[in-house]
Structure formats: structure tokens, C-alpha cells
Amino acid sequence: MRELVSLLNVFCLLSLLAVGGGSAVLPQMEHETVTVHQWVSADDFATIYSLGQMAPGPNMSMVGLIGFKAANHAGMSDAWAFAAMLVVLLAFYLPSSFLTYAVSHMWDSFKENPWRDSVQKGMAPITIGLMLAGVHAVGKTASYNPEHSFHFNTITIGVGLAVTAILFAKHINPALLILAGGVVGWFCLRGI
Amino acid sequence: MSTPVIKPTAVEIFAAFFRIGVTSFGGGLVAYLRDEIVAGRQWMSEDEFLAALEIGQTLPGLNSVNVAIIAGRKLAGPRGAIAAATGLVIPGAVILVILGLLYVRFRNNRDVAAALAGIAAAAVGLLFQVTLKIGAKQFFNPLDLFFVLLTFVLVGLYHVSLPVALFLIAPFAIILRRPRKEAVK
């Protein structure tokens, strides 16, 4: 039960801190769930994040799996683990949704306010900085992991950079590239 | 501003967003939403959609879910907002539960672990590309680049808690972009 309350607290706060989209909150989420509460390992976090990229809909729904694993980790039964997953999903989606619902009512009154533009322009680089920190938070296990061999890390970094380059060069569905990454991983990373 | 003659019911809204929730593989959800709501069903005009997106991006939370909430509310009030958001989120969440259970069961399998490592490596590349693409403007502006790097170092490397970092950085970032009098006239 205490675990559920902690999950609720952490993900409600993350919901309201997700400025400029879900990716902005990744570094804080990684820190809270891996280092502070140790609900998931760093490896699990990277994998759960990447699973989210393969499912349709908002890819941050992967937070539910963190709740599931946290409950598992605390030795709860599967029924409680599903409850934890629901708690996390609701905690992550409801607060920001309520806020949006409320604010969209009165939006017109401050649409003309010149400060609105300042807020957007000022927050943009912060969001980008947070997304870079998100790349670092996931990449420090998924791309370069000191526990893996040099050979292994060369392949994971290579796959990541290849995906980045291909997406800049060609208009292609990213989910297909992620799947292709899985095939490359299965083919090249098995024995290592 | 064109509003639809017949407003859709909550069930119709749920069905439309559920369809997006099932088919929208690979991110870029906002584009899927636009195709369905503006081009497909013509529930909103292009202008209304862009206004909704602007609110959705400014407020915390996922842009796609925020747009769904605003669009649903415009079309059918609170019931519409709930229908839109749940329709969008539920399919992917269910699929992730299944993927997650498979992961928990097979993670120690050698083949699965290798494939997952490749998937995670590719996902990092995707996030990196999205960051570079969205941030193109910021990376070439010295003042913006300073805030990008400051945020990255504080939150990413030193783990300054996000609310603290926002309170420290955001006021300066916003003040430096304050409305200019001469620009207004």
C-alpha cells in the first residue's frame, strides 16, 4: 500500500512537470524510479521506454509498466501489480488533463497577452535541454553501458546513430526502424 | 471558424479517438489527430485545431492527450473530453500491458534480450533525432543554446530535481524573452 502511495506521488508530480510534452520528464522519471525508489533497474527502464515506442497511441503509456514492475519488486501479487499499473497511468494522465480542461476554458482571455509568447519562447530551450537529458538517461544503459563489451557498445551506439541519420534523410515510420533495431540486435548482439 | 452542424456524441468521439489509438504506430500522434479530426471527420477547422495544439503544447502533459481533451470538450463537453482521452490512451496501454508481461516472462531468454537491446538502442536514436529536429532553432541561437545546455547539465548530469530546476531557470528564460514595447506597435 505504501508503495502505491509513493507511485501516486511521483507520477502525479511528473504529470504536472511535463512541460512541452512527455519526453521532457524522462530524466526526472529515470532518476526517481531507478535511483531514488529503485522500482526498476536502469536496464528495465531503457527497455520499458523503448517498448513504449513500439506501441500505438501516446508512447508515455509505458509508465504503466513501471508501476507493474514496482509492485512486482515489492513482492505484491499480480492483482496488486495491475492495480499499481492503473494507479500510475491515472496519476500520470489525470492531473495534466484536469489542468488542460480547466485552462482551455479561459484560454481566450489570455490568448492576446504578449507574455504568452514569452513563456513559449522562454520554455522552448528548457524543453530541449530536458529532452537531451532524456537521451542521456536512456542512452547511458541502452547505447553505452560500461558493463558491456566494447564490441557490444559499438553496435548499440551504431544502431542509434543510424536511426537518427535515417530519420533525417528519409520519411519513414519510426516504429519500423525500432523493429529493425530489434532484428539487428538479435542478429549481432546474441553471443556477446 | 466553422463548427460542425451536428455535434458528435461521446460514443462517436470515443470511436474516432480509439481508431487513432490503435493505428498510430511510431509517434507523431499530433499528425494522426489532425488527419482524423480536421481532414477526416471535419469536427474542427484547421484554425481551431492549431489553437488547441498551442494550448496543449504550453500546458504540462502530453501534447496529444491535451489536444484530445480540448477537442473532446469542444465537441461534447466533459463527456467528450473523457471519451477522447480514454479512446486515445486505452488501446496502446493494453498493448503495452501485453508487451510488458511478455518482457517479464522472456527477458532472460538470450534471443529476446539481444533483440530488446537492439530495440532500446534504436529508441535512443529516435529520441535523439526528435530532439535535434524540434530543437534546430534553439541550437543555433546562442542565448537559447545556453539554456539548453544549462538545463541538460543541471537535470541530466547533476540530477537537480526538475521542479527546482524549472523554478531556477524558467523565470530568467522567460524574462529574457519578455514582450518588447517597440515590437508591439
mmCIF file of C-alpha atoms in Angstrom:
data_model
loop_
_atom_site.group_PDB
_atom_site.id
_atom_site.type_symbol
_atom_site.label_atom_id
_atom_site.label_comp_id
_atom_site.label_asym_id
_atom_site.label_seq_id
_atom_site.Cartn_x
_atom_site.Cartn_y
_atom_site.Cartn_z
ATOM 1 C CA MET A 1 0.000 0.000 0.000
ATOM 2 C CA ARG A 2 2.833 2.382 0.873
ATOM 3 C CA GLU A 3 4.349 1.573 -2.498
ATOM 4 C CA LEU A 4 1.109 2.583 -4.261
ATOM 5 C CA VAL A 5 1.082 5.924 -2.482
ATOM 6 C CA SER A 6 4.703 6.568 -3.477
ATOM 7 C CA LEU A 7 3.877 5.715 -7.096
ATOM 8 C CA LEU A 8 0.896 8.065 -6.943
ATOM 9 C CA ASN A 9 3.002 10.905 -5.533
ATOM 10 C CA VAL A 10 5.845 10.532 -8.003
ATOM 11 C CA PHE A 11 3.732 10.216 -11.154
ATOM 12 C CA CYS A 12 1.231 12.967 -10.270
ATOM 13 C CA LEU A 13 4.150 15.345 -9.863
ATOM 14 C CA LEU A 14 5.727 14.154 -13.114
ATOM 15 C CA SER A 15 2.394 14.738 -14.862
ATOM 16 C CA LEU A 16 2.373 18.401 -13.889
ATOM 17 C CA LEU A 17 6.082 18.823 -14.663
ATOM 18 C CA ALA A 18 5.836 17.512 -18.228
ATOM 19 C CA VAL A 19 6.406 20.901 -19.836
ATOM 20 C CA GLY A 20 6.446 20.719 -23.610
ATOM 21 C CA GLY A 21 5.492 17.056 -23.773
ATOM 22 C CA GLY A 22 6.248 13.699 -22.196
ATOM 23 C CA SER A 23 9.893 13.340 -23.207
ATOM 24 C CA ALA A 24 10.819 16.389 -21.122
ATOM 25 C CA VAL A 25 10.065 14.468 -17.964
ATOM 26 C CA LEU A 26 12.152 11.370 -18.847
ATOM 27 C CA PRO A 27 15.346 12.326 -16.957
ATOM 28 C CA GLN A 28 13.431 13.066 -13.753
ATOM 29 C CA MET A 29 11.373 9.888 -14.183
ATOM 30 C CA GLU A 30 14.504 7.801 -14.658
ATOM 31 C CA HIS A 31 16.101 9.339 -11.587
ATOM 32 C CA GLU A 32 13.023 8.819 -9.375
ATOM 33 C CA THR A 33 12.187 5.289 -10.477
ATOM 34 C CA VAL A 34 15.712 3.856 -10.844
ATOM 35 C CA THR A 35 17.941 5.698 -8.369
ATOM 36 C CA VAL A 36 15.619 7.067 -5.671
ATOM 37 C CA HIS A 37 12.927 4.381 -5.327
ATOM 38 C CA GLN A 38 14.659 1.510 -7.147
ATOM 39 C CA TRP A 39 11.383 0.315 -8.620
ATOM 40 C CA VAL A 40 13.112 -0.763 -11.836
ATOM 41 C CA SER A 41 16.731 -1.318 -12.883
ATOM 42 C CA ALA A 42 18.366 1.071 -15.342
ATOM 43 C CA ASP A 43 18.186 -1.703 -17.949
ATOM 44 C CA ASP A 44 14.471 -2.222 -17.299
ATOM 45 C CA PHE A 45 13.832 1.495 -17.622
ATOM 46 C CA ALA A 46 15.536 1.686 -21.013
ATOM 47 C CA THR A 47 13.696 -1.412 -22.241
ATOM 48 C CA ILE A 48 10.300 -0.245 -20.947
ATOM 49 C CA TYR A 49 10.840 3.130 -22.581
ATOM 50 C CA SER A 50 11.687 1.512 -25.904
ATOM 51 C CA LEU A 51 8.660 -0.828 -25.694
ATOM 52 C CA GLY A 52 6.571 2.343 -25.417
ATOM 53 C CA GLN A 53 7.941 3.460 -28.771
ATOM 54 C CA MET A 54 6.578 0.339 -30.436
ATOM 55 C CA ALA A 55 3.003 0.537 -29.178
ATOM 56 C CA PRO A 56 0.418 2.788 -30.856
ATOM 57 C CA GLY A 57 -1.002 5.781 -29.030
ATOM 58 C CA PRO A 58 0.910 8.043 -26.631
ATOM 59 C CA ASN A 59 4.255 6.289 -26.088
ATOM 60 C CA MET A 60 4.472 7.508 -22.499
ATOM 61 C CA SER A 61 1.783 4.945 -21.580
ATOM 62 C CA MET A 62 4.823 2.797 -20.852
ATOM 63 C CA VAL A 63 4.759 4.369 -17.357
ATOM 64 C CA GLY A 64 2.112 1.752 -16.509
ATOM 65 C CA LEU A 65 4.765 -0.947 -16.861
ATOM 66 C CA ILE A 66 6.974 0.845 -14.352
ATOM 67 C CA GLY A 67 4.082 0.615 -11.889
ATOM 68 C CA PHE A 68 3.677 -3.067 -12.695
ATOM 69 C CA LYS A 69 7.365 -3.786 -12.134
ATOM 70 C CA ALA A 70 7.461 -1.688 -8.978
ATOM 71 C CA ALA A 71 4.661 -3.786 -7.473
ATOM 72 C CA ASN A 72 6.432 -6.970 -8.564
ATOM 73 C CA HIS A 73 9.589 -5.715 -6.981
ATOM 74 C CA ALA A 74 7.774 -5.016 -3.692
ATOM 75 C CA GLY A 75 6.536 -8.633 -3.709
ATOM 76 C CA MET A 76 2.897 -7.809 -4.381
ATOM 77 C CA SER A 77 0.564 -10.276 -6.096
ATOM 78 C CA ASP A 78 -0.258 -9.913 -9.802
ATOM 79 C CA ALA A 79 -3.669 -8.420 -8.975
ATOM 80 C CA TRP A 80 -1.949 -5.670 -6.978
ATOM 81 C CA ALA A 81 0.550 -5.213 -9.770
ATOM 82 C CA PHE A 82 -2.305 -4.462 -12.180
ATOM 83 C CA ALA A 83 -3.737 -2.056 -9.614
ATOM 84 C CA ALA A 84 -0.347 -0.338 -9.411
ATOM 85 C CA MET A 85 -0.276 -0.053 -13.190
ATOM 86 C CA LEU A 86 -3.678 1.637 -13.226
ATOM 87 C CA VAL A 87 -2.659 3.951 -10.393
ATOM 88 C CA VAL A 88 0.422 5.053 -12.318
ATOM 89 C CA LEU A 89 -1.462 5.558 -15.595
ATOM 90 C CA LEU A 90 -4.154 7.632 -13.859
ATOM 91 C CA ALA A 91 -1.568 9.558 -11.843
ATOM 92 C CA PHE A 92 0.397 10.361 -14.974
ATOM 93 C CA TYR A 93 -2.545 11.352 -17.194
ATOM 94 C CA LEU A 94 -5.192 12.848 -14.882
ATOM 95 C CA PRO A 95 -3.530 15.895 -13.262
ATOM 96 C CA SER A 96 -2.296 17.440 -16.520
ATOM 97 C CA SER A 97 -5.615 16.565 -18.190
ATOM 98 C CA PHE A 98 -7.645 18.307 -15.487
ATOM 99 C CA LEU A 99 -5.385 21.328 -15.780
ATOM 100 C CA THR A 100 -5.768 21.431 -19.555
ATOM 101 C CA TYR A 101 -9.534 21.033 -19.262
ATOM 102 C CA ALA A 102 -9.767 23.904 -16.797
ATOM 103 C CA VAL A 103 -7.358 26.240 -18.570
ATOM 104 C CA SER A 104 -8.763 25.681 -22.068
ATOM 105 C CA HIS A 105 -11.995 27.276 -20.729
ATOM 106 C CA MET A 106 -10.294 30.553 -20.015
ATOM 107 C CA TRP A 107 -7.647 30.407 -22.706
ATOM 108 C CA ASP A 108 -9.253 33.059 -24.916
ATOM 109 C CA SER A 109 -8.913 35.655 -22.178
ATOM 110 C CA PHE A 110 -5.136 35.464 -22.171
ATOM 111 C CA LYS A 111 -4.540 34.433 -25.746
ATOM 112 C CA GLU A 112 -3.815 38.067 -26.595
ATOM 113 C CA ASN A 113 -1.498 38.551 -23.637
ATOM 114 C CA PRO A 114 2.014 39.251 -25.025
ATOM 115 C CA TRP A 115 3.567 37.278 -22.152
ATOM 116 C CA ARG A 116 2.085 34.063 -23.512
ATOM 117 C CA ASP A 117 4.536 34.263 -26.406
ATOM 118 C CA SER A 118 7.379 34.989 -23.962
ATOM 119 C CA VAL A 119 6.508 31.899 -21.930
ATOM 120 C CA GLN A 120 6.507 29.731 -25.041
ATOM 121 C CA LYS A 121 9.782 31.150 -26.353
ATOM 122 C CA GLY A 122 11.442 31.009 -22.939
ATOM 123 C CA MET A 123 10.375 27.453 -22.189
ATOM 124 C CA ALA A 124 11.353 26.030 -25.592
ATOM 125 C CA PRO A 125 15.111 25.722 -24.893
ATOM 126 C CA ILE A 126 14.397 24.277 -21.426
ATOM 127 C CA THR A 127 12.241 21.579 -23.013
ATOM 128 C CA ILE A 128 15.026 20.792 -25.492
ATOM 129 C CA GLY A 129 17.575 20.620 -22.655
ATOM 130 C CA LEU A 130 15.289 18.215 -20.792
ATOM 131 C CA MET A 131 14.876 16.053 -23.897
ATOM 132 C CA LEU A 132 18.656 15.905 -24.293
ATOM 133 C CA ALA A 133 18.849 14.850 -20.653
ATOM 134 C CA GLY A 134 16.270 12.184 -21.558
ATOM 135 C CA VAL A 135 18.537 10.909 -24.350
ATOM 136 C CA HIS A 136 21.292 10.703 -21.760
ATOM 137 C CA ALA A 137 19.071 9.000 -19.150
ATOM 138 C CA VAL A 138 18.056 6.204 -21.515
ATOM 139 C CA GLY A 139 21.270 6.134 -23.542
ATOM 140 C CA LYS A 140 23.576 5.575 -20.574
ATOM 141 C CA THR A 141 22.361 1.982 -20.431
ATOM 142 C CA ALA A 142 20.849 1.409 -23.860
ATOM 143 C CA SER A 143 23.629 2.917 -26.004
ATOM 144 C CA TYR A 144 26.779 2.903 -23.924
ATOM 145 C CA ASN A 145 26.815 0.552 -20.965
ATOM 146 C CA PRO A 146 30.214 0.135 -19.245
ATOM 147 C CA GLU A 147 29.172 -3.374 -18.168
ATOM 148 C CA HIS A 148 29.044 -4.452 -21.795
ATOM 149 C CA SER A 149 31.982 -5.166 -24.088
ATOM 150 C CA PHE A 150 33.423 -2.564 -26.430
ATOM 151 C CA HIS A 151 32.049 -4.558 -29.339
ATOM 152 C CA PHE A 152 28.515 -4.546 -27.857
ATOM 153 C CA ASN A 153 28.595 -0.811 -27.195
ATOM 154 C CA THR A 154 29.863 -0.068 -30.694
ATOM 155 C CA ILE A 155 26.847 -1.881 -32.128
ATOM 156 C CA THR A 156 24.278 -0.191 -29.824
ATOM 157 C CA ILE A 157 25.710 3.282 -30.476
ATOM 158 C CA GLY A 158 25.893 2.492 -34.186
ATOM 159 C CA VAL A 159 22.237 1.411 -34.278
ATOM 160 C CA GLY A 160 21.170 4.615 -32.502
ATOM 161 C CA LEU A 161 23.164 6.906 -34.787
ATOM 162 C CA ALA A 162 21.939 5.003 -37.848
ATOM 163 C CA VAL A 163 18.311 5.537 -36.746
ATOM 164 C CA THR A 164 18.987 9.252 -36.202
ATOM 165 C CA ALA A 165 20.606 9.612 -39.640
ATOM 166 C CA ILE A 166 17.934 7.609 -41.481
ATOM 167 C CA LEU A 167 15.131 9.647 -39.904
ATOM 168 C CA PHE A 168 16.769 12.859 -41.081
ATOM 169 C CA ALA A 169 17.302 11.509 -44.584
ATOM 170 C CA LYS A 170 14.035 9.677 -45.197
ATOM 171 C CA HIS A 171 10.383 9.995 -44.234
ATOM 172 C CA ILE A 172 9.847 6.598 -42.654
ATOM 173 C CA ASN A 173 7.696 5.293 -39.811
ATOM 174 C CA PRO A 174 9.949 5.273 -36.708
ATOM 175 C CA ALA A 175 8.217 2.145 -35.345
ATOM 176 C CA LEU A 176 9.609 0.207 -38.327
ATOM 177 C CA LEU A 177 13.129 1.442 -37.563
ATOM 178 C CA ILE A 178 12.764 0.402 -33.930
ATOM 179 C CA LEU A 179 11.713 -3.067 -35.069
ATOM 180 C CA ALA A 180 14.674 -3.126 -37.456
ATOM 181 C CA GLY A 181 16.870 -2.257 -34.455
ATOM 182 C CA GLY A 182 15.450 -5.349 -32.743
ATOM 183 C CA VAL A 183 16.382 -7.530 -35.722
ATOM 184 C CA VAL A 184 19.908 -6.103 -35.811
ATOM 185 C CA GLY A 185 20.192 -6.657 -32.051
ATOM 186 C CA TRP A 186 19.000 -10.235 -32.303
ATOM 187 C CA PHE A 187 21.427 -10.884 -35.142
ATOM 188 C CA CYS A 188 24.530 -9.102 -33.814
ATOM 189 C CA LEU A 189 24.246 -8.980 -30.030
ATOM 190 C CA ARG A 190 23.314 -12.572 -29.156
ATOM 191 C CA GLY A 191 26.670 -14.096 -28.472
ATOM 192 C CA ILE A 192 28.274 -11.044 -26.899
ATOM 193 C CA MET B 1 -14.447 29.317 -37.598
ATOM 194 C CA SER B 2 -16.703 26.545 -38.743
ATOM 195 C CA THR B 3 -18.388 24.419 -36.149
ATOM 196 C CA PRO B 4 -19.990 21.154 -37.212
ATOM 197 C CA VAL B 5 -23.743 21.339 -37.804
ATOM 198 C CA ILE B 6 -24.412 18.118 -35.922
ATOM 199 C CA LYS B 7 -22.187 17.658 -32.877
ATOM 200 C CA PRO B 8 -20.909 14.114 -32.428
ATOM 201 C CA THR B 9 -21.935 12.052 -29.412
ATOM 202 C CA ALA B 10 -19.453 10.875 -26.785
ATOM 203 C CA VAL B 11 -19.620 7.367 -28.290
ATOM 204 C CA GLU B 12 -18.707 8.647 -31.743
ATOM 205 C CA ILE B 13 -15.847 10.662 -30.256
ATOM 206 C CA PHE B 14 -14.591 7.621 -28.376
ATOM 207 C CA ALA B 15 -14.728 5.548 -31.569
ATOM 208 C CA ALA B 16 -12.783 8.139 -33.563
ATOM 209 C CA PHE B 17 -10.018 8.539 -30.971
ATOM 210 C CA PHE B 18 -9.909 4.781 -30.354
ATOM 211 C CA ARG B 19 -9.180 4.363 -34.057
ATOM 212 C CA ILE B 20 -6.251 6.764 -33.738
ATOM 213 C CA GLY B 21 -5.160 4.983 -30.566
ATOM 214 C CA VAL B 22 -4.994 1.666 -32.429
ATOM 215 C CA THR B 23 -3.399 2.788 -35.679
ATOM 216 C CA SER B 24 -0.908 5.470 -34.619
ATOM 217 C CA PHE B 25 2.298 3.467 -34.611
ATOM 218 C CA GLY B 26 5.584 5.306 -34.457
ATOM 219 C CA GLY B 27 4.857 8.561 -32.675
ATOM 220 C CA GLY B 28 3.886 11.804 -34.387
ATOM 221 C CA LEU B 29 0.462 11.444 -32.805
ATOM 222 C CA VAL B 30 -0.485 15.070 -33.388
ATOM 223 C CA ALA B 31 -0.372 14.495 -37.167
ATOM 224 C CA TYR B 32 -2.663 11.458 -36.788
ATOM 225 C CA LEU B 33 -5.064 13.574 -34.700
ATOM 226 C CA ARG B 34 -5.105 16.316 -37.302
ATOM 227 C CA ASP B 35 -5.821 13.857 -40.115
ATOM 228 C CA GLU B 36 -8.754 12.330 -38.255
ATOM 229 C CA ILE B 37 -10.360 15.379 -36.624
ATOM 230 C CA VAL B 38 -9.756 18.073 -39.236
ATOM 231 C CA ALA B 39 -9.374 16.279 -42.564
ATOM 232 C CA GLY B 40 -11.350 13.082 -41.908
ATOM 233 C CA ARG B 41 -14.360 13.877 -39.728
ATOM 234 C CA GLN B 42 -14.215 17.667 -40.129
ATOM 235 C CA TRP B 43 -15.101 18.141 -36.475
ATOM 236 C CA MET B 44 -12.726 21.114 -36.193
ATOM 237 C CA SER B 45 -11.341 23.663 -38.615
ATOM 238 C CA GLU B 46 -7.605 23.863 -39.197
ATOM 239 C CA ASP B 47 -7.506 27.073 -37.108
ATOM 240 C CA GLU B 48 -9.376 25.531 -34.198
ATOM 241 C CA PHE B 49 -7.015 22.568 -34.258
ATOM 242 C CA LEU B 50 -3.909 24.784 -34.253
ATOM 243 C CA ALA B 51 -5.342 26.794 -31.345
ATOM 244 C CA ALA B 52 -5.945 23.555 -29.420
ATOM 245 C CA LEU B 53 -2.400 22.417 -30.199
ATOM 246 C CA GLU B 54 -0.998 25.719 -28.957
ATOM 247 C CA ILE B 55 -2.740 25.273 -25.601
ATOM 248 C CA GLY B 56 -1.753 21.623 -25.463
ATOM 249 C CA GLN B 57 1.913 22.442 -26.007
ATOM 250 C CA THR B 58 2.028 25.283 -23.499
ATOM 251 C CA LEU B 59 0.433 23.345 -20.649
ATOM 252 C CA PRO B 60 2.113 20.393 -18.940
ATOM 253 C CA GLY B 61 1.204 16.887 -20.050
ATOM 254 C CA LEU B 62 1.444 15.055 -23.352
ATOM 255 C CA ASN B 63 0.593 17.259 -26.313
ATOM 256 C CA SER B 64 -1.552 14.565 -27.916
ATOM 257 C CA VAL B 65 -3.609 13.868 -24.785
ATOM 258 C CA ASN B 66 -4.059 17.593 -24.154
ATOM 259 C CA VAL B 67 -5.299 18.150 -27.709
ATOM 260 C CA ALA B 68 -7.704 15.225 -27.281
ATOM 261 C CA ILE B 69 -9.046 16.771 -24.060
ATOM 262 C CA ILE B 70 -9.577 20.177 -25.695
ATOM 263 C CA ALA B 71 -11.121 18.741 -28.873
ATOM 264 C CA GLY B 72 -13.392 16.415 -26.887
ATOM 265 C CA ARG B 73 -14.549 19.262 -24.676
ATOM 266 C CA LYS B 74 -15.357 21.473 -27.674
ATOM 267 C CA LEU B 75 -17.373 18.704 -29.282
ATOM 268 C CA ALA B 76 -19.309 17.297 -26.336
ATOM 269 C CA GLY B 77 -18.282 18.890 -23.037
ATOM 270 C CA PRO B 78 -16.804 16.858 -20.179
ATOM 271 C CA ARG B 79 -18.127 13.560 -21.553
ATOM 272 C CA GLY B 80 -16.472 14.349 -24.864
ATOM 273 C CA ALA B 81 -13.147 15.106 -23.185
ATOM 274 C CA ILE B 82 -13.213 11.830 -21.251
ATOM 275 C CA ALA B 83 -14.252 9.891 -24.378
ATOM 276 C CA ALA B 84 -11.443 11.412 -26.458
ATOM 277 C CA ALA B 85 -8.662 10.910 -23.912
ATOM 278 C CA THR B 86 -9.632 7.351 -22.941
ATOM 279 C CA GLY B 87 -10.147 6.370 -26.581
ATOM 280 C CA LEU B 88 -6.668 7.627 -27.422
ATOM 281 C CA VAL B 89 -4.849 6.063 -24.464
ATOM 282 C CA ILE B 90 -6.556 2.701 -23.829
ATOM 283 C CA PRO B 91 -5.513 0.704 -26.947
ATOM 284 C CA GLY B 92 -1.805 1.492 -26.584
ATOM 285 C CA ALA B 93 -1.913 0.925 -22.818
ATOM 286 C CA VAL B 94 -3.475 -2.532 -23.318
ATOM 287 C CA ILE B 95 -0.889 -3.455 -25.953
ATOM 288 C CA LEU B 96 1.863 -2.296 -23.600
ATOM 289 C CA VAL B 97 0.486 -4.481 -20.815
ATOM 290 C CA ILE B 98 0.778 -7.478 -23.137
ATOM 291 C CA LEU B 99 4.290 -6.468 -24.265
ATOM 292 C CA GLY B 100 5.243 -5.896 -20.636
ATOM 293 C CA LEU B 101 4.023 -9.299 -19.488
ATOM 294 C CA LEU B 102 5.934 -10.939 -22.350
ATOM 295 C CA TYR B 103 9.003 -8.939 -21.334
ATOM 296 C CA VAL B 104 8.783 -10.026 -17.697
ATOM 297 C CA ARG B 105 8.436 -13.654 -18.803
ATOM 298 C CA PHE B 106 11.095 -13.809 -21.544
ATOM 299 C CA ARG B 107 13.647 -11.187 -20.547
ATOM 300 C CA ASN B 108 16.255 -13.773 -19.602
ATOM 301 C CA ASN B 109 15.973 -15.569 -22.925
ATOM 302 C CA ARG B 110 19.165 -14.910 -24.889
ATOM 303 C CA ASP B 111 17.436 -14.111 -28.196
ATOM 304 C CA VAL B 112 14.838 -11.838 -26.579
ATOM 305 C CA ALA B 113 17.479 -9.972 -24.572
ATOM 306 C CA ALA B 114 19.552 -9.350 -27.713
ATOM 307 C CA ALA B 115 16.531 -8.104 -29.675
ATOM 308 C CA LEU B 116 15.467 -5.849 -26.784
ATOM 309 C CA ALA B 117 18.965 -4.366 -26.582
ATOM 310 C CA GLY B 118 18.728 -3.517 -30.288
ATOM 311 C CA ILE B 119 15.244 -2.044 -29.797
ATOM 312 C CA ALA B 120 16.394 0.123 -26.894
ATOM 313 C CA ALA B 121 19.443 1.309 -28.853
ATOM 314 C CA ALA B 122 17.204 2.290 -31.774
ATOM 315 C CA ALA B 123 14.762 4.086 -29.437
ATOM 316 C CA VAL B 124 17.603 6.293 -28.186
ATOM 317 C CA GLY B 125 18.392 7.209 -31.787
ATOM 318 C CA LEU B 126 14.747 8.113 -32.358
ATOM 319 C CA LEU B 127 14.559 10.357 -29.279
ATOM 320 C CA PHE B 128 17.852 11.986 -30.273
ATOM 321 C CA GLN B 129 16.552 12.729 -33.776
ATOM 322 C CA VAL B 130 13.269 14.176 -32.440
ATOM 323 C CA THR B 131 15.243 16.375 -30.023
ATOM 324 C CA LEU B 132 17.543 17.669 -32.770
ATOM 325 C CA LYS B 133 14.617 18.269 -35.110
ATOM 326 C CA ILE B 134 12.430 20.143 -32.620
ATOM 327 C CA GLY B 135 15.441 21.990 -31.215
ATOM 328 C CA ALA B 136 17.005 23.043 -34.529
ATOM 329 C CA LYS B 137 16.089 26.675 -33.908
ATOM 330 C CA GLN B 138 17.370 26.652 -30.322
ATOM 331 C CA PHE B 139 20.717 25.041 -31.119
ATOM 332 C CA PHE B 140 21.696 27.915 -33.430
ATOM 333 C CA ASN B 141 20.677 30.743 -31.097
ATOM 334 C CA PRO B 142 23.427 31.448 -28.518
ATOM 335 C CA LEU B 143 21.028 32.510 -25.734
ATOM 336 C CA ASP B 144 18.728 29.533 -26.307
ATOM 337 C CA LEU B 145 21.706 27.184 -26.558
ATOM 338 C CA PHE B 146 22.899 28.438 -23.175
ATOM 339 C CA PHE B 147 19.556 27.477 -21.580
ATOM 340 C CA VAL B 148 19.517 24.131 -23.419
ATOM 341 C CA LEU B 149 22.955 23.246 -22.029
ATOM 342 C CA LEU B 150 22.245 24.659 -18.562
ATOM 343 C CA THR B 151 19.089 22.557 -18.276
ATOM 344 C CA PHE B 152 20.874 19.477 -19.616
ATOM 345 C CA VAL B 153 23.759 19.795 -17.167
ATOM 346 C CA LEU B 154 21.626 20.558 -14.087
ATOM 347 C CA VAL B 155 18.904 17.962 -14.649
ATOM 348 C CA GLY B 156 20.693 15.378 -16.776
ATOM 349 C CA LEU B 157 24.135 15.260 -15.183
ATOM 350 C CA TYR B 158 23.704 16.645 -11.661
ATOM 351 C CA HIS B 159 20.150 15.374 -11.067
ATOM 352 C CA VAL B 160 18.855 18.692 -9.783
ATOM 353 C CA SER B 161 15.208 17.915 -9.184
ATOM 354 C CA LEU B 162 13.008 19.042 -12.071
ATOM 355 C CA PRO B 163 10.699 21.412 -10.114
ATOM 356 C CA VAL B 164 13.763 23.091 -8.595
ATOM 357 C CA ALA B 165 15.445 23.409 -11.978
ATOM 358 C CA LEU B 166 12.283 24.870 -13.519
ATOM 359 C CA PHE B 167 11.926 27.442 -10.745
ATOM 360 C CA LEU B 168 15.571 28.418 -11.102
ATOM 361 C CA ILE B 169 15.799 28.594 -14.888
ATOM 362 C CA ALA B 170 12.323 29.360 -16.252
ATOM 363 C CA PRO B 171 11.917 32.893 -14.801
ATOM 364 C CA PHE B 172 15.190 34.040 -16.384
ATOM 365 C CA ALA B 173 14.459 32.297 -19.676
ATOM 366 C CA ILE B 174 11.023 33.927 -19.845
ATOM 367 C CA ILE B 175 12.125 37.407 -18.678
ATOM 368 C CA LEU B 176 14.837 37.487 -21.344
ATOM 369 C CA ARG B 177 12.101 36.839 -23.910
ATOM 370 C CA ARG B 178 9.761 39.431 -22.410
ATOM 371 C CA PRO B 179 7.434 41.338 -24.722
ATOM 372 C CA ARG B 180 9.222 44.326 -26.295
ATOM 373 C CA LYS B 181 7.335 47.595 -26.422
ATOM 374 C CA GLU B 182 8.682 48.583 -29.825
ATOM 375 C CA ALA B 183 7.651 45.238 -31.274
ATOM 376 C CA VAL B 184 4.057 45.755 -30.177
ATOM 377 C CA LYS B 185 3.332 48.956 -32.065
#
